């Protein structure tokens, strides 16, 4: 059945192409690889908002399908496309269906990637066209979230143990996708050029980036620089390693990111450190992050590598922040993992020096097979400003993901 579905998808697209090329159907589809994901998510948030004295029940069905088609053009060139069935904007996110006040609706289909990859030079790949923004500040592909895309050229080449990357994009979907709008905002400390860029103009800004990645023994290292024309420039340095000590496997990750808005004296910095451990049926994670007094805006998406987040709590865009995250998991069955999770962040805003967000939740991860998984999540989220409790929420989620 799975093979039949894949062949049907290929055939449907190939039929449209054979009209123009007069190519036999069998020839059109034999070099096409199909892959993707289908995700259903149900969120049930019961928010007690103290400022207004109101309770909000927020229940939403989420759907997203990502379909990748990879076609061999010749020995050196591959054509790649990605279609996302989901949101009605350019974010490539979930299609969100509010069950509180709306009926069932259908989802939009978007072409998010259309590019050619050239591999005719040894140890080198060059991708030209519409593609995911493959940088530490963005999320290029996400089965269950928004994606940042753009039109441009990306080149990667490997020399010995080192890989060098360079890219240029002349437009992106950052006006719609990610968290740039909410985290940048129109601030008095921003330059006129930065404030002018907030909105759809954000997506029209040119982006340049270069990165170097390598490995020294068990440690993987990377360094990246990115510039958005007349808006900001930023760099990030990272290192991670894993050590197998017989009974215990230890992992560590450290990253420092700095971002400077053009025409602003504010410094945005975030330092994050994560330690993981696995022993038998137990696994654990402890993460800490801190930001500069001026701000911690260092990512264009809170799920990007340069940011750090749990469920509803993150450190991106928060000034003078201290962030903690703890996880303890138990592999009770080969297919079932149960974990207890906690996250907390203290930070400052323009109106308060004492803002705290906190959450704790339990999660049950079930893997029915290699291509079908699900998780159930239930917990509590609070937000306090000084001695005032702004929000007290009970939150639940069901998430099912199929990979093909």
Coordinates of C-alpha atoms in Angstrom, one line a residue:
X1 CA 0.0 0.0 0.0
X2 CA 2.8 2.4 0.9
X3 CA 4.6 1.7 -2.4
X4 CA 1.3 2.2 -4.3
X5 CA 0.7 5.6 -2.7
X6 CA 4.2 6.7 -3.5
X7 CA 3.9 5.6 -7.1
X8 CA 0.6 7.3 -7.4
X9 CA 2.1 10.6 -6.3
X10 CA 5.0 10.3 -8.7
X11 CA 2.7 9.3 -11.5
X12 CA 0.3 12.2 -10.9
X13 CA 3.2 14.7 -11.2
X14 CA 4.9 12.9 -14.0
X15 CA 1.7 12.8 -16.1
X16 CA 1.6 16.5 -16.1
X17 CA 5.2 16.7 -17.3
X18 CA 4.9 14.1 -20.0
X19 CA 2.6 16.3 -22.0
X20 CA 5.3 18.8 -22.5
X21 CA 8.3 16.4 -22.9
X22 CA 6.5 13.6 -24.7
X23 CA 8.5 11.3 -22.4
X24 CA 7.1 7.8 -21.6
X25 CA 5.6 7.6 -18.1
X26 CA 8.0 4.8 -17.0
X27 CA 11.0 6.9 -17.9
X28 CA 9.6 10.0 -16.1
X29 CA 9.1 8.3 -12.8
X30 CA 12.0 5.8 -12.6
X31 CA 14.5 8.4 -11.3
X32 CA 12.2 10.1 -8.9
X33 CA 12.5 9.6 -5.1
X34 CA 9.5 10.5 -2.9
X35 CA 9.8 11.2 0.8
X36 CA 7.9 13.2 3.4
X37 CA 5.9 13.4 6.6
X38 CA 2.3 13.7 7.6
X39 CA 1.5 15.2 11.1
X40 CA -1.7 15.6 13.1
X41 CA -1.6 17.6 16.3
X42 CA -4.3 18.5 18.8
X43 CA -3.7 21.3 21.3
X44 CA -6.0 21.9 24.3
X45 CA -4.9 25.0 26.3
X46 CA -7.0 26.3 29.2
X47 CA -5.6 29.8 29.9
X48 CA -6.5 31.8 33.0
X49 CA -5.4 35.3 32.0
X50 CA -5.2 37.4 35.2
X51 CA -4.9 40.9 33.6
X52 CA -8.3 40.7 32.0
X53 CA -9.9 38.3 34.5
X54 CA -10.9 35.9 31.7
X55 CA -10.5 32.3 31.0
X56 CA -9.7 31.1 27.5
X57 CA -10.3 27.7 26.2
X58 CA -8.2 27.2 23.1
X59 CA -8.6 23.9 21.3
X60 CA -7.0 23.5 17.8
X61 CA -6.5 20.7 15.3
X62 CA -3.2 21.0 13.4
X63 CA -2.4 19.4 10.1
X64 CA 0.8 19.4 8.0
X65 CA 2.0 17.3 5.1
X66 CA 5.5 17.8 3.6
X67 CA 6.1 16.1 0.3
X68 CA 9.7 16.0 -1.2
X69 CA 10.4 15.0 -4.8
X70 CA 14.0 14.4 -5.8
X71 CA 14.6 13.7 -9.5
X72 CA 17.9 12.8 -11.2
X73 CA 18.4 15.1 -14.2
X74 CA 21.8 13.7 -15.2
X75 CA 25.0 12.4 -13.4
X76 CA 25.8 15.9 -12.0
X77 CA 22.4 17.6 -11.5
X78 CA 19.4 16.8 -9.3
X79 CA 16.1 18.6 -9.3
X80 CA 14.4 19.0 -5.9
X81 CA 10.9 20.2 -5.0
X82 CA 9.0 20.3 -1.7
X83 CA 5.3 20.8 -1.3
X84 CA 3.7 21.7 2.0
X85 CA 0.0 21.2 2.7
X86 CA -0.8 23.4 5.7
X87 CA -1.1 27.1 6.6
X88 CA -2.7 29.7 4.4
X89 CA 0.3 32.1 4.5
X90 CA 3.9 31.7 3.4
X91 CA 5.2 30.3 6.7
X92 CA 5.0 26.6 5.6
X93 CA 3.5 25.9 9.0
X94 CA 0.6 23.8 10.3
X95 CA -2.9 24.4 9.0
X96 CA -4.6 25.4 12.2
X97 CA -8.3 24.6 12.6
X98 CA -9.9 26.3 15.7
X99 CA -12.6 24.0 17.1
X100 CA -14.0 26.7 19.4
X101 CA -15.8 28.9 16.9
X102 CA -15.0 27.6 13.4
X103 CA -16.1 24.6 11.3
X104 CA -13.9 22.3 9.4
X105 CA -11.9 23.9 6.5
X106 CA -9.4 22.6 3.9
X107 CA -5.7 23.3 3.8
X108 CA -3.6 25.2 1.3
X109 CA -0.9 23.6 -0.9
X110 CA 2.3 25.6 -1.3
X111 CA 5.5 25.0 -3.3
X112 CA 8.2 25.8 -0.8
X113 CA 11.3 24.4 -2.5
X114 CA 12.2 24.3 -6.2
X115 CA 15.9 24.1 -6.9
X116 CA 18.7 22.3 -8.7
X117 CA 21.7 20.7 -6.9
X118 CA 25.0 20.3 -8.7
X119 CA 27.6 17.8 -7.6
X120 CA 29.9 17.7 -10.6
X121 CA 32.9 19.0 -8.5
X122 CA 34.4 16.5 -6.1
X123 CA 33.3 17.0 -2.5
X124 CA 31.2 20.0 -3.4
X125 CA 27.5 20.6 -3.6
X126 CA 25.9 23.8 -5.1
X127 CA 22.2 24.4 -4.7
X128 CA 20.5 27.1 -6.8
X129 CA 16.9 28.2 -6.5
X130 CA 14.1 28.3 -3.9
X131 CA 15.3 26.3 -0.9
X132 CA 15.3 26.1 2.9
X133 CA 17.5 28.6 4.8
X134 CA 20.1 26.2 6.1
X135 CA 21.6 28.3 8.8
X136 CA 21.9 28.0 12.6
X137 CA 19.5 31.0 12.9
X138 CA 16.7 29.4 11.0
X139 CA 14.7 26.1 10.5
X140 CA 15.0 24.9 6.9
X141 CA 12.7 21.9 7.2
X142 CA 10.3 21.0 10.0
X143 CA 7.7 18.2 10.0
X144 CA 5.7 20.0 12.7
X145 CA 6.4 23.7 12.5
X146 CA 7.1 26.6 10.3
X147 CA 10.0 26.7 7.8
X148 CA 12.2 29.5 6.6
X149 CA 12.8 29.5 2.9
X150 CA 14.4 31.8 0.3
X151 CA 15.7 32.1 -3.2
X152 CA 19.4 32.1 -3.8
X153 CA 22.5 29.9 -3.9
X154 CA 24.1 27.7 -1.3
X155 CA 27.5 26.0 -1.8
X156 CA 29.2 23.5 0.5
X157 CA 32.7 22.0 0.0
X158 CA 34.7 19.6 2.1
X159 CA 38.4 19.8 2.4
X160 CA 39.9 17.1 4.6
X161 CA 38.0 17.3 8.0
X162 CA 36.6 20.7 7.3
X163 CA 33.4 21.7 5.5
X164 CA 32.9 25.2 4.3
X165 CA 29.5 26.7 3.5
X166 CA 28.5 30.0 1.8
X167 CA 25.1 31.3 0.8
X168 CA 23.3 34.3 -0.6
X169 CA 19.6 34.9 -0.7
X170 CA 17.9 37.8 -2.4
X171 CA 14.5 37.2 -0.8
X172 CA 13.0 35.0 2.0
X173 CA 9.8 34.3 3.7
X174 CA 11.0 35.8 7.0
X175 CA 8.2 38.3 6.9
X176 CA 5.8 35.4 7.5
X177 CA 7.8 32.6 9.0
X178 CA 9.7 32.3 12.3
X179 CA 9.7 34.7 15.2
X180 CA 11.5 37.7 13.7
X181 CA 8.4 39.9 13.8
X182 CA 7.6 39.4 17.5
X183 CA 11.1 39.3 18.8
X184 CA 12.5 42.3 16.8
X185 CA 9.5 44.5 17.1
X186 CA 9.5 48.3 16.5
X187 CA 11.6 49.5 19.4
X188 CA 12.8 53.0 20.2
X189 CA 16.4 51.7 20.2
X190 CA 16.1 50.4 16.7
X191 CA 17.4 52.4 13.8
X192 CA 14.9 53.7 11.2
X193 CA 16.2 51.1 8.7
X194 CA 15.5 48.3 11.2
X195 CA 12.0 49.5 12.0
X196 CA 11.3 50.1 8.4
X197 CA 12.2 46.4 7.7
X198 CA 9.7 45.0 10.2
X199 CA 6.9 43.5 8.2
X200 CA 6.8 42.1 4.7
X201 CA 9.9 44.2 3.8
X202 CA 11.8 41.8 6.1
X203 CA 11.5 39.1 3.4
X204 CA 12.9 41.4 0.7
X205 CA 16.3 41.9 2.5
X206 CA 19.4 40.3 1.1
X207 CA 21.1 37.7 3.3
X208 CA 24.7 36.6 3.2
X209 CA 26.1 33.8 5.3
X210 CA 29.3 31.8 5.6
X211 CA 30.1 28.8 7.9
X212 CA 33.0 26.5 8.8
X213 CA 32.4 23.1 10.3
X214 CA 34.8 20.4 11.4
X215 CA 35.6 17.7 13.9
X216 CA 38.6 17.4 16.3
X217 CA 38.5 13.9 17.9
X218 CA 35.1 13.4 19.5
X219 CA 34.3 17.2 19.4
X220 CA 32.3 18.7 16.5
X221 CA 33.0 22.5 16.0
X222 CA 31.2 25.1 13.9
X223 CA 31.5 28.9 13.3
X224 CA 29.0 30.9 11.3
X225 CA 28.5 34.5 10.3
X226 CA 25.3 36.0 8.8
X227 CA 24.4 39.5 7.6
X228 CA 20.9 40.8 6.7
X229 CA 21.3 43.9 4.6
X230 CA 20.7 47.1 6.6
X231 CA 19.1 45.1 9.5
X232 CA 21.6 43.1 11.5
X233 CA 24.7 41.0 11.5
X234 CA 25.4 38.0 13.8
X235 CA 27.8 35.2 14.5
X236 CA 27.7 32.0 16.4
X237 CA 30.3 29.5 17.7
X238 CA 29.4 26.0 18.8
X239 CA 30.9 22.8 20.0
X240 CA 29.3 19.4 20.9
X241 CA 30.6 16.0 21.8
X242 CA 29.5 12.6 22.9
X243 CA 31.4 10.1 25.1
X244 CA 30.6 6.5 25.6
X245 CA 31.8 5.5 29.1
X246 CA 30.6 1.8 29.0
X247 CA 27.6 2.0 31.4
X248 CA 27.0 5.7 30.7
X249 CA 26.8 7.8 27.5
X250 CA 27.5 11.5 28.1
X251 CA 26.9 14.4 25.8
X252 CA 27.7 18.0 25.9
X253 CA 26.8 21.1 23.8
X254 CA 27.9 24.7 24.2
X255 CA 27.1 27.6 21.9
X256 CA 27.6 31.4 22.0
X257 CA 25.7 33.7 19.7
X258 CA 25.9 37.5 19.3
X259 CA 23.6 39.7 17.2
X260 CA 24.0 43.4 16.5
X261 CA 21.1 45.4 15.1
X262 CA 22.3 48.1 12.6
X263 CA 22.3 51.6 14.1
X264 CA 21.6 50.3 17.6
X265 CA 23.9 50.2 20.6
X266 CA 22.0 47.3 22.2
X267 CA 24.1 44.0 22.5
X268 CA 22.2 40.8 22.0
X269 CA 24.0 37.8 23.3
X270 CA 23.0 34.3 24.3
X271 CA 25.2 31.6 25.9
X272 CA 23.8 28.1 26.2
X273 CA 25.1 24.9 27.7
X274 CA 23.5 21.5 27.6
X275 CA 24.5 18.2 29.2
X276 CA 22.9 14.9 28.5
X277 CA 23.3 11.4 30.0
X278 CA 22.0 7.9 29.3
X279 CA 22.4 4.9 31.4
X280 CA 20.3 1.7 30.9
X281 CA 16.6 2.7 30.8
X282 CA 17.3 6.2 32.2
X283 CA 18.1 9.4 30.3
X284 CA 18.5 12.9 31.6
X285 CA 19.1 16.4 30.2
X286 CA 20.1 19.7 32.0
X287 CA 20.3 22.9 30.0
X288 CA 21.2 26.5 31.0
X289 CA 21.3 29.7 29.1
X290 CA 21.9 33.4 29.9
X291 CA 21.5 36.5 27.8
X292 CA 22.9 40.1 27.8
X293 CA 21.4 42.9 29.8
X294 CA 20.4 44.6 26.6
X295 CA 18.8 41.6 25.0
X296 CA 18.9 38.0 23.9
X297 CA 17.6 38.3 20.4
X298 CA 19.8 35.8 18.5
X299 CA 17.5 33.6 16.4
X300 CA 14.9 34.1 13.6
X301 CA 13.0 31.1 15.0
X302 CA 12.8 29.9 18.6
X303 CA 13.4 26.3 17.4
X304 CA 16.7 27.3 15.6
X305 CA 20.1 26.1 16.8
X306 CA 21.0 29.5 18.1
X307 CA 18.0 29.6 20.4
X308 CA 17.0 27.3 23.3
X309 CA 13.4 26.3 24.2
X310 CA 11.3 23.7 25.9
X311 CA 7.5 23.7 25.2
X312 CA 6.2 27.2 25.9
X313 CA 9.3 28.6 27.6
X314 CA 12.4 29.9 25.7
X315 CA 15.2 32.4 26.1
X316 CA 15.2 34.1 22.6
X317 CA 14.6 37.8 22.6
X318 CA 14.6 38.1 26.4
X319 CA 17.0 40.6 28.1
X320 CA 19.0 39.7 31.2
X321 CA 17.6 36.2 31.2
X322 CA 18.5 33.1 33.1
X323 CA 17.0 29.9 31.6
X324 CA 16.9 26.4 33.0
X325 CA 15.6 23.2 31.5
X326 CA 15.6 19.7 33.1
X327 CA 14.4 16.4 31.7
X328 CA 14.3 12.9 33.2
X329 CA 13.2 10.0 31.0
X330 CA 12.5 6.3 31.5
X331 CA 12.5 3.8 28.6
X332 CA 9.8 1.6 30.2
X333 CA 9.3 -0.4 26.9
X334 CA 11.3 -0.6 23.7
X335 CA 8.5 1.4 22.1
X336 CA 7.6 3.7 25.1
X337 CA 9.5 6.5 26.8
X338 CA 8.0 8.5 29.7
X339 CA 9.6 11.7 30.8
X340 CA 9.2 14.5 33.4
X341 CA 10.1 18.0 32.1
X342 CA 10.7 21.4 33.7
X343 CA 11.7 24.8 32.3
X344 CA 12.0 28.2 33.9
X345 CA 13.2 31.6 32.6
X346 CA 13.7 34.9 34.5
X347 CA 14.2 38.1 32.5
X348 CA 13.6 41.8 32.2
X349 CA 11.4 43.9 30.0
X350 CA 11.0 47.6 29.4
X351 CA 8.4 47.9 32.1
X352 CA 9.6 45.2 34.6
X353 CA 12.9 43.9 35.9
X354 CA 11.2 40.7 37.3
X355 CA 9.4 38.5 34.8
X356 CA 9.2 34.8 35.3
X357 CA 7.9 32.0 33.0
X358 CA 7.7 28.5 34.3
X359 CA 6.4 25.2 33.0
X360 CA 6.4 21.5 34.0
X361 CA 4.9 18.7 32.0
X362 CA 4.9 14.9 31.5
X363 CA 5.4 13.4 28.1
X364 CA 4.7 9.9 26.8
X365 CA 6.5 9.0 23.6
X366 CA 5.3 5.9 21.7
X367 CA 7.0 4.5 18.6
X368 CA 4.7 2.0 16.9
X369 CA 7.2 1.5 14.1
X370 CA 10.2 3.2 12.4
X371 CA 7.8 5.4 10.4
X372 CA 5.0 6.0 12.8
X373 CA 5.3 7.7 16.2
X374 CA 3.2 9.7 18.6
X375 CA 3.4 11.5 21.9
X376 CA 1.1 12.7 24.6
X377 CA 2.0 15.8 26.6
X378 CA 0.2 17.4 29.6
X379 CA 1.4 20.1 32.0
X380 CA 1.1 23.6 33.5
X381 CA 2.5 26.9 32.4
X382 CA 2.6 30.2 34.4
X383 CA 3.8 33.7 33.8
X384 CA 4.4 36.2 36.5
X385 CA 5.4 39.9 36.4
X386 CA 6.7 41.0 39.8
X387 CA 4.1 39.8 42.3
X388 CA 1.3 39.7 39.7
X389 CA 0.4 36.4 38.1
X390 CA -0.4 37.1 34.5
X391 CA -1.2 33.7 33.2
X392 CA -1.9 30.3 34.7
X393 CA -2.5 27.7 32.0
X394 CA -3.2 23.9 31.9
X395 CA -2.1 22.6 28.6
X396 CA -2.3 19.3 26.8
X397 CA -1.3 17.9 23.4
X398 CA -1.6 14.8 21.2
X399 CA 0.9 14.5 18.3
X400 CA 1.0 11.8 15.7
X401 CA 3.7 11.7 12.9
X402 CA 4.0 9.4 9.9
X403 CA 7.2 9.4 7.9
X404 CA 7.4 8.0 4.3

